[in-house]
Coordinates of C-alpha atoms (C1' of nucleotides) in Angstrom, one line a residue:
Chain A
X1 CA 88.6 27.2 111.5
X2 CA 88.8 30.7 111.4
X3 CA 89.4 31.0 115.7
X4 CA 91.3 34.1 115.7
X5 CA 88.1 35.9 113.7
X6 CA 85.4 34.2 115.5
X7 CA 87.0 35.2 118.9
X8 CA 86.4 39.0 117.4
X9 CA 82.8 37.8 116.7
X10 CA 82.2 37.0 119.9
X11 CA 83.6 39.6 121.3
X12 CA 81.3 42.0 119.3
X13 CA 78.4 40.4 118.9
X14 CA 78.3 37.6 121.8
X15 CA 76.6 37.2 125.0
X16 CA 79.0 38.9 126.8
X17 CA 78.3 42.0 125.7
X18 CA 74.9 41.6 124.2
X19 CA 73.7 45.4 125.2
X20 CA 76.0 46.4 122.2
X21 CA 74.3 43.6 119.7
X22 CA 71.4 45.8 118.8
X23 CA 73.7 49.1 117.6
X24 CA 73.8 50.4 113.8
X25 CA 77.2 49.5 113.5
X26 CA 78.9 46.4 113.4
X27 CA 82.4 47.4 114.5
X28 CA 84.4 44.6 112.2
X29 CA 81.8 43.4 110.0
X30 CA 84.8 42.7 107.6
X31 CA 86.3 40.1 109.9
X32 CA 83.0 38.7 111.1
X33 CA 81.9 37.9 107.4
X34 CA 85.1 36.2 106.8
X35 CA 84.0 34.5 109.5
X36 CA 81.3 33.2 108.6
X37 CA 82.1 32.2 105.0
X38 CA 84.6 30.1 106.6
X39 CA 81.9 28.5 109.1
X40 CA 79.5 28.0 105.8
X41 CA 82.3 26.7 104.2
X42 CA 83.1 24.0 106.8
X43 CA 79.6 23.6 107.3
X44 CA 77.9 23.0 103.6
X45 CA 80.7 23.2 101.7
X46 CA 81.9 25.4 98.3
X47 CA 78.6 24.7 96.8
X48 CA 76.3 25.6 99.7
X49 CA 78.1 28.9 100.2
X50 CA 76.4 32.1 99.9
X51 CA 76.8 35.7 100.9
X52 CA 73.2 36.1 102.2
X53 CA 74.0 33.3 104.6
X54 CA 77.2 34.9 105.5
X55 CA 75.3 38.2 106.4
X56 CA 72.2 36.5 108.0
X57 CA 75.5 35.0 110.2
X58 CA 77.0 38.1 111.1
X59 CA 73.6 39.6 111.8
X60 CA 73.4 41.9 109.0
X61 CA 71.2 42.8 105.9
X62 CA 72.1 41.5 102.8
X63 CA 73.1 44.4 101.1
X64 CA 76.0 45.4 103.8
X65 CA 78.6 42.4 102.6
X66 CA 79.0 45.0 99.6
X67 CA 80.8 47.9 101.2
X68 CA 83.4 45.7 102.5
X69 CA 83.6 43.2 99.4
X70 CA 81.8 44.6 96.6
X71 CA 80.2 41.6 95.5
X72 CA 80.3 37.7 96.6
X73 CA 83.4 36.7 94.4
X74 CA 85.1 40.0 96.2
X75 CA 84.4 37.9 99.8
X76 CA 85.2 34.3 98.4
X77 CA 89.0 35.8 97.1
X78 CA 89.6 37.1 100.3
X79 CA 89.2 33.5 102.2
X80 CA 90.7 31.7 99.7
X81 CA 93.9 34.1 100.0
X82 CA 93.6 33.0 103.8
X83 CA 93.2 29.2 103.1
X84 CA 96.6 29.5 101.4
X85 CA 98.0 31.3 104.1
X86 CA 97.0 29.1 106.9
X87 CA 98.6 26.2 104.3
X88 CA 102.0 27.7 104.1
X89 CA 101.8 28.1 107.9
X90 CA 100.8 24.5 108.5
X91 CA 103.4 23.3 106.4
X92 CA 106.2 25.4 108.2
X93 CA 105.1 24.5 111.4
X94 CA 105.2 20.7 109.9
X95 CA 108.7 21.3 108.6
X96 CA 110.1 22.9 111.7
X97 CA 113.6 21.6 112.8
X98 CA 113.9 19.2 109.9
X99 CA 117.2 19.9 107.8
X100 CA 117.6 16.9 105.8
X101 CA 115.8 17.4 102.3
X102 CA 114.3 13.9 102.7
X103 CA 112.9 14.7 106.1
X104 CA 111.6 18.2 104.5
X105 CA 110.1 16.6 101.7
X106 CA 108.1 14.1 103.9
X107 CA 106.9 16.5 106.1
X108 CA 105.9 19.4 103.3
X109 CA 104.0 16.6 101.9
X110 CA 102.4 15.5 105.4
X111 CA 101.3 19.0 105.9
X112 CA 99.7 19.6 102.5
X113 CA 97.3 16.5 102.7
X114 CA 97.0 17.0 106.5
X115 CA 95.7 20.8 105.4
X116 CA 93.5 19.4 102.9
X117 CA 92.0 16.9 105.0
X118 CA 91.3 19.0 108.1
X119 CA 89.6 22.1 105.8
X120 CA 88.3 20.2 102.5
X121 CA 85.7 23.0 101.6
X122 CA 88.1 25.5 102.3
X123 CA 91.0 23.8 100.4
X124 CA 88.4 23.3 97.4
X125 CA 87.8 26.8 97.2
X126 CA 91.7 27.5 97.1
X127 CA 91.3 25.9 93.7
X128 CA 88.0 27.2 92.3
X129 CA 89.3 30.0 89.9
X130 CA 85.6 30.6 88.2
X131 CA 84.5 31.3 91.9
X132 CA 87.5 34.0 92.4
X133 CA 89.4 37.2 91.1
X134 CA 92.5 35.6 90.2
X135 CA 93.9 38.8 89.8
X136 CA 94.0 40.0 93.0
X137 CA 97.5 40.2 94.1
X138 CA 97.1 39.1 98.0
X139 CA 95.5 35.6 96.9
X140 CA 98.6 35.7 94.1
X141 CA 101.0 35.8 97.1
X142 CA 99.7 33.8 99.3
X143 CA 99.4 31.2 96.6
X144 CA 103.1 31.6 95.3
X145 CA 104.2 31.3 98.9
X146 CA 102.9 27.8 98.9
X147 CA 104.3 27.3 96.0
X148 CA 107.8 28.3 97.0
X149 CA 108.0 26.5 100.4
X150 CA 107.6 23.1 98.3
X151 CA 110.0 24.3 96.0
X152 CA 112.8 25.5 98.5
X153 CA 112.6 22.0 100.5
X154 CA 113.1 20.1 97.0
X155 CA 115.4 22.2 95.1
X156 CA 117.3 23.3 98.4
X157 CA 117.1 26.6 96.6
X158 CA 115.2 29.6 97.2
X159 CA 112.6 31.2 94.6
X160 CA 112.4 34.1 92.7
X161 CA 111.5 31.8 89.6
X162 CA 114.0 33.4 86.9
X163 CA 112.9 30.1 85.4
X164 CA 110.5 27.7 84.9
X165 CA 110.3 25.2 88.2
X166 CA 112.5 22.2 87.9
X167 CA 110.0 18.8 87.0
X168 CA 111.2 17.9 90.4
X169 CA 109.1 20.5 91.9
X170 CA 106.5 20.1 90.1
X171 CA 106.3 16.4 90.3
X172 CA 106.6 17.0 94.1
X173 CA 103.6 19.7 94.1
X174 CA 101.4 17.2 92.0
X175 CA 101.6 13.9 93.9
X176 CA 100.5 15.7 96.9
X177 CA 98.0 17.6 95.3
X178 CA 96.8 14.9 93.4
X179 CA 96.9 12.0 96.4
X180 CA 94.9 15.1 98.9
X181 CA 92.2 15.3 96.1
X182 CA 91.9 11.4 95.4
X183 CA 91.0 10.9 99.0
X184 CA 88.9 14.1 99.3
X185 CA 86.9 13.0 96.2
X186 CA 86.3 9.5 97.4
X187 CA 88.4 7.5 94.5
X188 CA 90.1 6.0 97.4
X189 CA 90.3 5.4 100.9
X190 CA 92.3 7.3 102.9
X191 CA 95.1 5.2 103.6
X192 CA 96.8 6.9 106.4
X193 CA 100.1 8.9 106.8
X194 CA 102.7 6.1 106.8
X195 CA 101.4 5.1 103.4
X196 CA 101.5 8.5 102.4
X197 CA 105.3 8.4 103.4
X198 CA 105.7 5.6 101.1
X199 CA 103.9 7.5 98.2
X200 CA 106.4 10.4 99.3
X201 CA 109.3 8.3 98.8
X202 CA 108.9 8.1 95.4
X203 CA 110.3 11.7 94.8
X204 CA 113.3 11.1 96.5
X205 CA 114.8 7.9 95.4
X206 CA 117.6 9.7 93.2
X207 CA 118.8 13.0 93.0
X208 CA 119.5 12.5 89.0
X209 CA 119.5 16.4 87.4
X210 CA 116.4 17.4 86.1
Chain B
X1 CA 82.7 15.2 72.2
X2 CA 80.0 13.3 72.2
X3 CA 80.3 12.2 68.3
X4 CA 78.4 9.0 68.8
X5 CA 75.6 10.6 70.2
X6 CA 75.2 13.5 68.1
X7 CA 75.4 11.4 64.8
X8 CA 72.1 9.9 66.5
X9 CA 70.6 13.1 67.3
X10 CA 70.8 15.2 64.2
X11 CA 69.5 11.4 62.2
X12 CA 66.4 12.2 64.6
X13 CA 66.2 15.6 64.6
X14 CA 68.4 16.9 62.1
X15 CA 67.6 18.9 58.8
X16 CA 68.0 15.9 57.0
X17 CA 64.4 14.1 58.4
X18 CA 63.0 17.3 59.8
X19 CA 59.5 16.4 58.6
X20 CA 59.7 13.8 61.9
X21 CA 60.9 17.0 64.2
X22 CA 57.3 17.4 65.3
X23 CA 56.4 13.9 66.7
X24 CA 55.2 13.5 69.6
X25 CA 57.7 11.0 70.8
X26 CA 61.5 11.6 70.8
X27 CA 62.6 8.5 69.2
X28 CA 65.8 8.2 71.4
X29 CA 65.6 11.2 73.8
X30 CA 67.9 9.1 76.4
X31 CA 70.8 9.5 74.0
X32 CA 69.7 13.1 72.8
X33 CA 69.7 14.1 76.7
X34 CA 73.3 12.7 76.5
X35 CA 74.3 14.7 74.0
X36 CA 73.2 17.8 75.1
X37 CA 74.6 17.2 78.6
X38 CA 77.6 16.7 77.3
X39 CA 77.6 19.3 75.1
X40 CA 76.4 22.0 78.2
X41 CA 79.6 20.8 80.1
X42 CA 81.8 21.7 77.2
X43 CA 80.5 25.2 76.7
X44 CA 79.6 26.3 80.1
X45 CA 81.5 24.0 82.5
X46 CA 80.2 22.0 85.4
X47 CA 78.7 24.7 87.1
X48 CA 77.0 25.6 84.4
X49 CA 75.0 22.4 83.5
X50 CA 71.1 22.3 83.8
X51 CA 68.5 20.0 82.9
X52 CA 66.4 22.3 81.7
X53 CA 68.6 23.3 79.4
X54 CA 69.7 19.7 78.6
X55 CA 65.9 19.3 77.7
X56 CA 65.6 22.5 76.0
X57 CA 68.3 21.1 73.7
X58 CA 66.9 18.3 73.0
X59 CA 63.6 19.9 71.9
X60 CA 61.7 18.1 74.7
X61 CA 59.6 19.4 77.9
X62 CA 61.1 20.6 81.5
X63 CA 59.7 17.0 82.5
X64 CA 60.5 14.6 80.4
X65 CA 64.1 13.6 81.6
X66 CA 62.9 12.0 84.6
X67 CA 61.2 9.3 82.5
X68 CA 64.6 8.4 81.7
X69 CA 67.0 9.7 84.3
X70 CA 64.7 10.2 87.3
X71 CA 66.5 13.4 88.1
X72 CA 69.6 15.7 87.2
X73 CA 72.0 13.2 89.6
X74 CA 71.1 10.6 87.4
X75 CA 71.9 11.9 83.9
X76 CA 75.3 13.6 85.1
X77 CA 76.1 10.2 86.8
X78 CA 75.6 8.4 83.4
X79 CA 78.1 11.4 82.0
X80 CA 80.2 10.6 84.5
X81 CA 80.8 7.3 83.7
X82 CA 81.0 8.1 80.1
X83 CA 83.9 10.2 81.3
X84 CA 85.6 7.6 82.9
X85 CA 84.6 4.9 79.6
X86 CA 86.3 7.6 77.3
X87 CA 89.4 8.2 79.7
X88 CA 90.3 4.5 79.7
X89 CA 90.1 4.5 75.8
X90 CA 91.8 6.9 75.8
X91 CA 95.0 5.7 78.0
X92 CA 94.6 2.3 75.9
X93 CA 94.9 3.7 72.3
X94 CA 98.0 6.2 73.8
X95 CA 99.8 2.7 75.2
X96 CA 98.7 0.7 72.6
X97 CA 102.0 -1.6 71.3
X98 CA 104.0 0.4 73.8
X99 CA 105.9 -3.2 75.8
X100 CA 108.1 -1.6 78.3
X101 CA 106.8 -1.1 81.7
X102 CA 108.4 2.9 81.2
X103 CA 106.9 3.7 78.0
X104 CA 103.6 2.5 79.2
X105 CA 103.5 4.1 82.2
X106 CA 104.6 7.4 79.9
X107 CA 102.3 7.3 77.9
X108 CA 99.2 6.6 80.0
X109 CA 100.4 9.2 82.3
X110 CA 100.5 11.7 78.7
X111 CA 97.1 9.9 78.0
X112 CA 95.3 11.0 80.8
X113 CA 96.4 14.2 81.1
X114 CA 95.7 14.8 77.6
X115 CA 92.1 13.8 78.1
X116 CA 91.9 16.3 81.2
X117 CA 92.9 19.2 78.6
X118 CA 90.7 17.7 76.2
X119 CA 87.6 17.6 77.9
X120 CA 87.7 19.9 81.2
X121 CA 84.7 19.9 82.6
X122 CA 83.5 16.3 81.7
X123 CA 87.0 15.7 83.7
X124 CA 85.9 17.8 86.7
X125 CA 82.5 16.4 87.0
X126 CA 83.9 13.0 87.3
X127 CA 85.3 13.8 90.4
X128 CA 82.4 15.7 91.7
X129 CA 81.5 13.4 93.7
X130 CA 78.7 15.5 95.4
X131 CA 76.6 15.5 92.1
X132 CA 77.2 12.6 91.3
X133 CA 75.5 8.9 93.2
X134 CA 78.4 7.6 93.9
X135 CA 76.5 3.9 94.4
X136 CA 75.6 3.7 90.6
X137 CA 77.2 0.4 89.6
X138 CA 78.5 1.6 86.1
X139 CA 80.0 4.3 87.0
X140 CA 82.4 2.5 89.7
X141 CA 83.1 -0.3 87.4
X142 CA 84.2 2.7 84.7
X143 CA 86.1 4.4 87.0
X144 CA 87.2 1.1 88.3
X145 CA 89.0 0.4 84.8
X146 CA 90.5 3.2 84.7
X147 CA 92.6 3.1 88.1
X148 CA 93.2 -0.9 86.7
X149 CA 95.1 0.5 83.3
X150 CA 97.2 2.5 85.7
X151 CA 98.0 -0.3 88.0
X152 CA 98.5 -3.2 85.7
X153 CA 101.0 -0.5 83.7
X154 CA 102.9 0.2 87.1
X155 CA 102.9 -3.1 88.9
X156 CA 103.1 -5.4 85.6
X157 CA 100.2 -7.2 87.2
X158 CA 96.7 -7.3 86.8
X159 CA 94.1 -6.3 88.8
X160 CA 91.2 -8.1 90.8
X161 CA 92.6 -5.8 94.0
X162 CA 93.2 -8.4 96.8
X163 CA 95.1 -6.2 98.7
X164 CA 95.5 -2.6 98.5
X165 CA 97.0 -0.8 95.8
X166 CA 100.9 -0.7 95.6
X167 CA 102.2 3.0 96.9
X168 CA 103.9 3.3 93.6
X169 CA 100.8 2.6 91.6
X170 CA 99.3 5.5 94.2
X171 CA 102.4 7.6 93.3
X172 CA 101.4 7.3 89.7
X173 CA 97.6 8.2 90.0
X174 CA 98.3 10.9 92.4
X175 CA 101.0 12.6 90.3
X176 CA 99.1 12.4 87.1
X177 CA 95.8 13.4 89.1
X178 CA 97.5 16.3 90.4
X179 CA 99.4 17.6 87.4
X180 CA 96.1 17.7 85.3
X181 CA 94.5 19.6 87.8
X182 CA 97.1 22.1 88.5
X183 CA 97.3 23.0 84.9
X184 CA 93.1 22.8 84.4
X185 CA 92.8 25.0 87.6
X186 CA 95.4 27.5 86.3
X187 CA 98.0 27.1 89.3
X188 CA 100.8 27.0 86.1
X189 CA 100.7 27.3 82.9
X190 CA 100.8 24.2 80.6
X191 CA 104.7 23.4 80.3
X192 CA 103.8 20.9 77.4
X193 CA 104.3 17.2 77.1
X194 CA 107.9 17.1 76.7
X195 CA 108.0 18.7 80.3
X196 CA 105.4 16.2 81.8
X197 CA 107.8 13.2 80.5
X198 CA 110.5 14.7 82.8
X199 CA 107.8 14.8 85.6
X200 CA 106.5 11.5 85.1
X201 CA 110.4 9.8 85.0
X202 CA 110.2 10.5 88.8
X203 CA 108.1 7.7 89.0
X204 CA 110.7 5.3 87.0
X205 CA 114.2 6.1 88.6
X206 CA 114.3 2.6 90.4
X207 CA 112.5 -0.7 91.0
X208 CA 112.8 -0.4 94.6
X209 CA 110.1 -2.9 96.5
X210 CA 107.4 -1.2 98.0
Chain C
dT1 C1' 84.2 73.2 123.8
dG2 C1' 80.3 73.2 120.1
dT3 C1' 78.8 73.2 115.8
dA4 C1' 77.8 72.2 110.7
dC5 C1' 78.4 68.7 107.9
dA6 C1' 80.8 64.9 104.5
dT7 C1' 81.2 60.6 105.0
dC8 C1' 80.8 55.9 106.1
dA9 C1' 78.2 51.8 107.0
dG10 C1' 74.2 50.0 107.6
dT11 C1' 68.7 49.3 106.1
dG12 C1' 65.3 46.5 104.5
dA13 C1' 61.7 46.0 100.8
dA14 C1' 62.2 45.0 95.6
dC15 C1' 63.6 42.9 91.2
dG16 C1' 64.2 39.3 88.5
dC17 C1' 66.3 35.1 87.7
dG18 C1' 66.4 30.3 86.8
dC19 C1' 66.0 25.9 88.5
dG20 C1' 64.0 21.3 90.0
dT21 C1' 60.5 19.3 90.5
dT22 C1' 55.2 17.9 90.8
dC23 C1' 51.0 17.9 88.6
dA24 C1' 46.9 16.2 85.8
dC25 C1' 46.8 15.2 81.4
dT26 C1' 47.1 12.9 76.6
dG27 C1' 49.1 10.9 72.4
dA28 C1' 51.4 6.9 70.7
dT29 C1' 53.0 2.3 70.7
dG30 C1' 52.9 -2.1 70.8
dT31 C1' 50.5 -6.4 72.4
dA32 C1' 46.5 -10.0 73.6
dC33 C1' 42.8 -12.1 71.7
Chain D
dT1 C1' 43.4 -8.8 60.3
dG2 C1' 41.0 -5.9 63.4
dT3 C1' 40.1 -4.4 67.8
dA4 C1' 40.4 -2.9 73.1
dC5 C1' 43.5 -1.7 76.0
dA6 C1' 47.5 -1.3 79.2
dT7 C1' 51.7 0.9 79.5
dC8 C1' 54.9 3.9 77.9
dA9 C1' 56.8 8.8 77.0
dG10 C1' 56.0 13.1 76.6
dT11 C1' 53.5 18.1 77.5
dG12 C1' 53.4 22.6 79.6
dA13 C1' 51.5 24.9 83.4
dA14 C1' 52.7 26.3 88.0
dC15 C1' 55.3 25.9 92.4
dG16 C1' 58.0 27.3 96.2
dC17 C1' 63.2 28.4 96.1
dG18 C1' 67.2 31.1 97.4
dC19 C1' 70.1 33.4 95.4
dG20 C1' 73.1 38.4 93.8
dT21 C1' 72.3 42.9 93.5
dT22 C1' 70.0 47.5 93.1
dC23 C1' 68.0 51.5 95.3
dA24 C1' 66.6 55.0 97.9
dC25 C1' 67.2 55.9 102.6
dT26 C1' 69.5 56.7 107.2
dG27 C1' 71.6 56.4 111.4
dA28 C1' 76.5 57.2 113.2
dT29 C1' 81.4 58.8 113.2
dG30 C1' 84.9 61.8 113.0
dT31 C1' 86.8 65.7 111.7
dA32 C1' 87.5 71.2 110.2
dC33 C1' 86.8 75.4 112.1

DNA sequence: TGTACATCAGTGAACGCGCGTTCACTGATGTAC
DNA sequence: TGTACATCAGTGAACGCGCGTTCACTGATGTAC
């Protein structure tokens, strides 16, 4: 997780340029705090996140983050938006080259669940609306892009959302979302990708009009 | 929420028997703490729960709950198990009299989502495994009963789980679970029961063998 | 090219918060004889 | 029927915790002239 930001962090704070590590200005504290926050999520989960700990890991005083994110909610919102962006990237990579609707839906569903599995705390944060600034445009845009990708695969049409989404689209989103969470929350053991394909097939049985 | 327990609480602590309210022994502190905990959940959500606050509402010192539940996790586990019991009751009531498989699946799905909608914090707690004692037999039994009800409706066969559940069962559970959470977490506005029926119809398109 | 100065990005100490849990204790209950 | 006593279910003060945020401040940067 946070590979790109970790490399920035390493360049600025790491051993190689240790001579610069005692300086007053950080260089790219914003990126370092995001990377630290994502690391904390991965290690301790959403409940284990704290702004102080992120500051600590970035090598900075507890008051420093306020200059970049306002408060804890601000940092979490940025991290959540990045999560949606990565989810979209993961789905795009999974569906790359798949032409048929059925193959695309299976690939997107697999990618959705795989993302949740690979980054459980990050995935959870994305839905913890009480911890986020839900009005943030970047967050809304990132979440909307992920949804649009599913929608396009299921209906074959691009978004724009003049009307409410079709039930088949909501069914697809619900099924991958519910499946991912039931596994993450320990309601059932992970039955594996082949099993998930069979579950996703339930979305493909007919093309009945909605 | 917690109507039965509230009545106990009222009888023991309420105005009508106020003369007894100064006594040393509570009478049914266990039930009062459960009721208080459920009230806190309803008012403040899972994050807003605290054992001290439950004790406060039960009119008791902060150390008292330890005698009945050990620690905070113990109380939350009991409350979560009660949640599963009520979910099962809600589904049973919704499906009562429905004979056909399609009607039963729709009714159970509607009940599942309605329960989540009516008791969002309670529903959320039920899946917050890090807050619960997942090895608790009562919790496991209650969760298993809810799942078995869905399973029976989808496959027509009673549980016992000699083998892994069929993909169609997991699909049903995933779709209602995901749908409920997407709405609770604000990912989409609630489109209403008629819309949900159309989503659930995706589970009923054919009876293809799994 | 040099200098004044506004602005920005940090410091670090402190505040107040509510929490879960522990501790030594005591009042009430109910059972054995 | 009365009494001794073990057990149970409470008290309330205290501890230590880490948190988010505020505060007055200062070091570094970069721009205007």
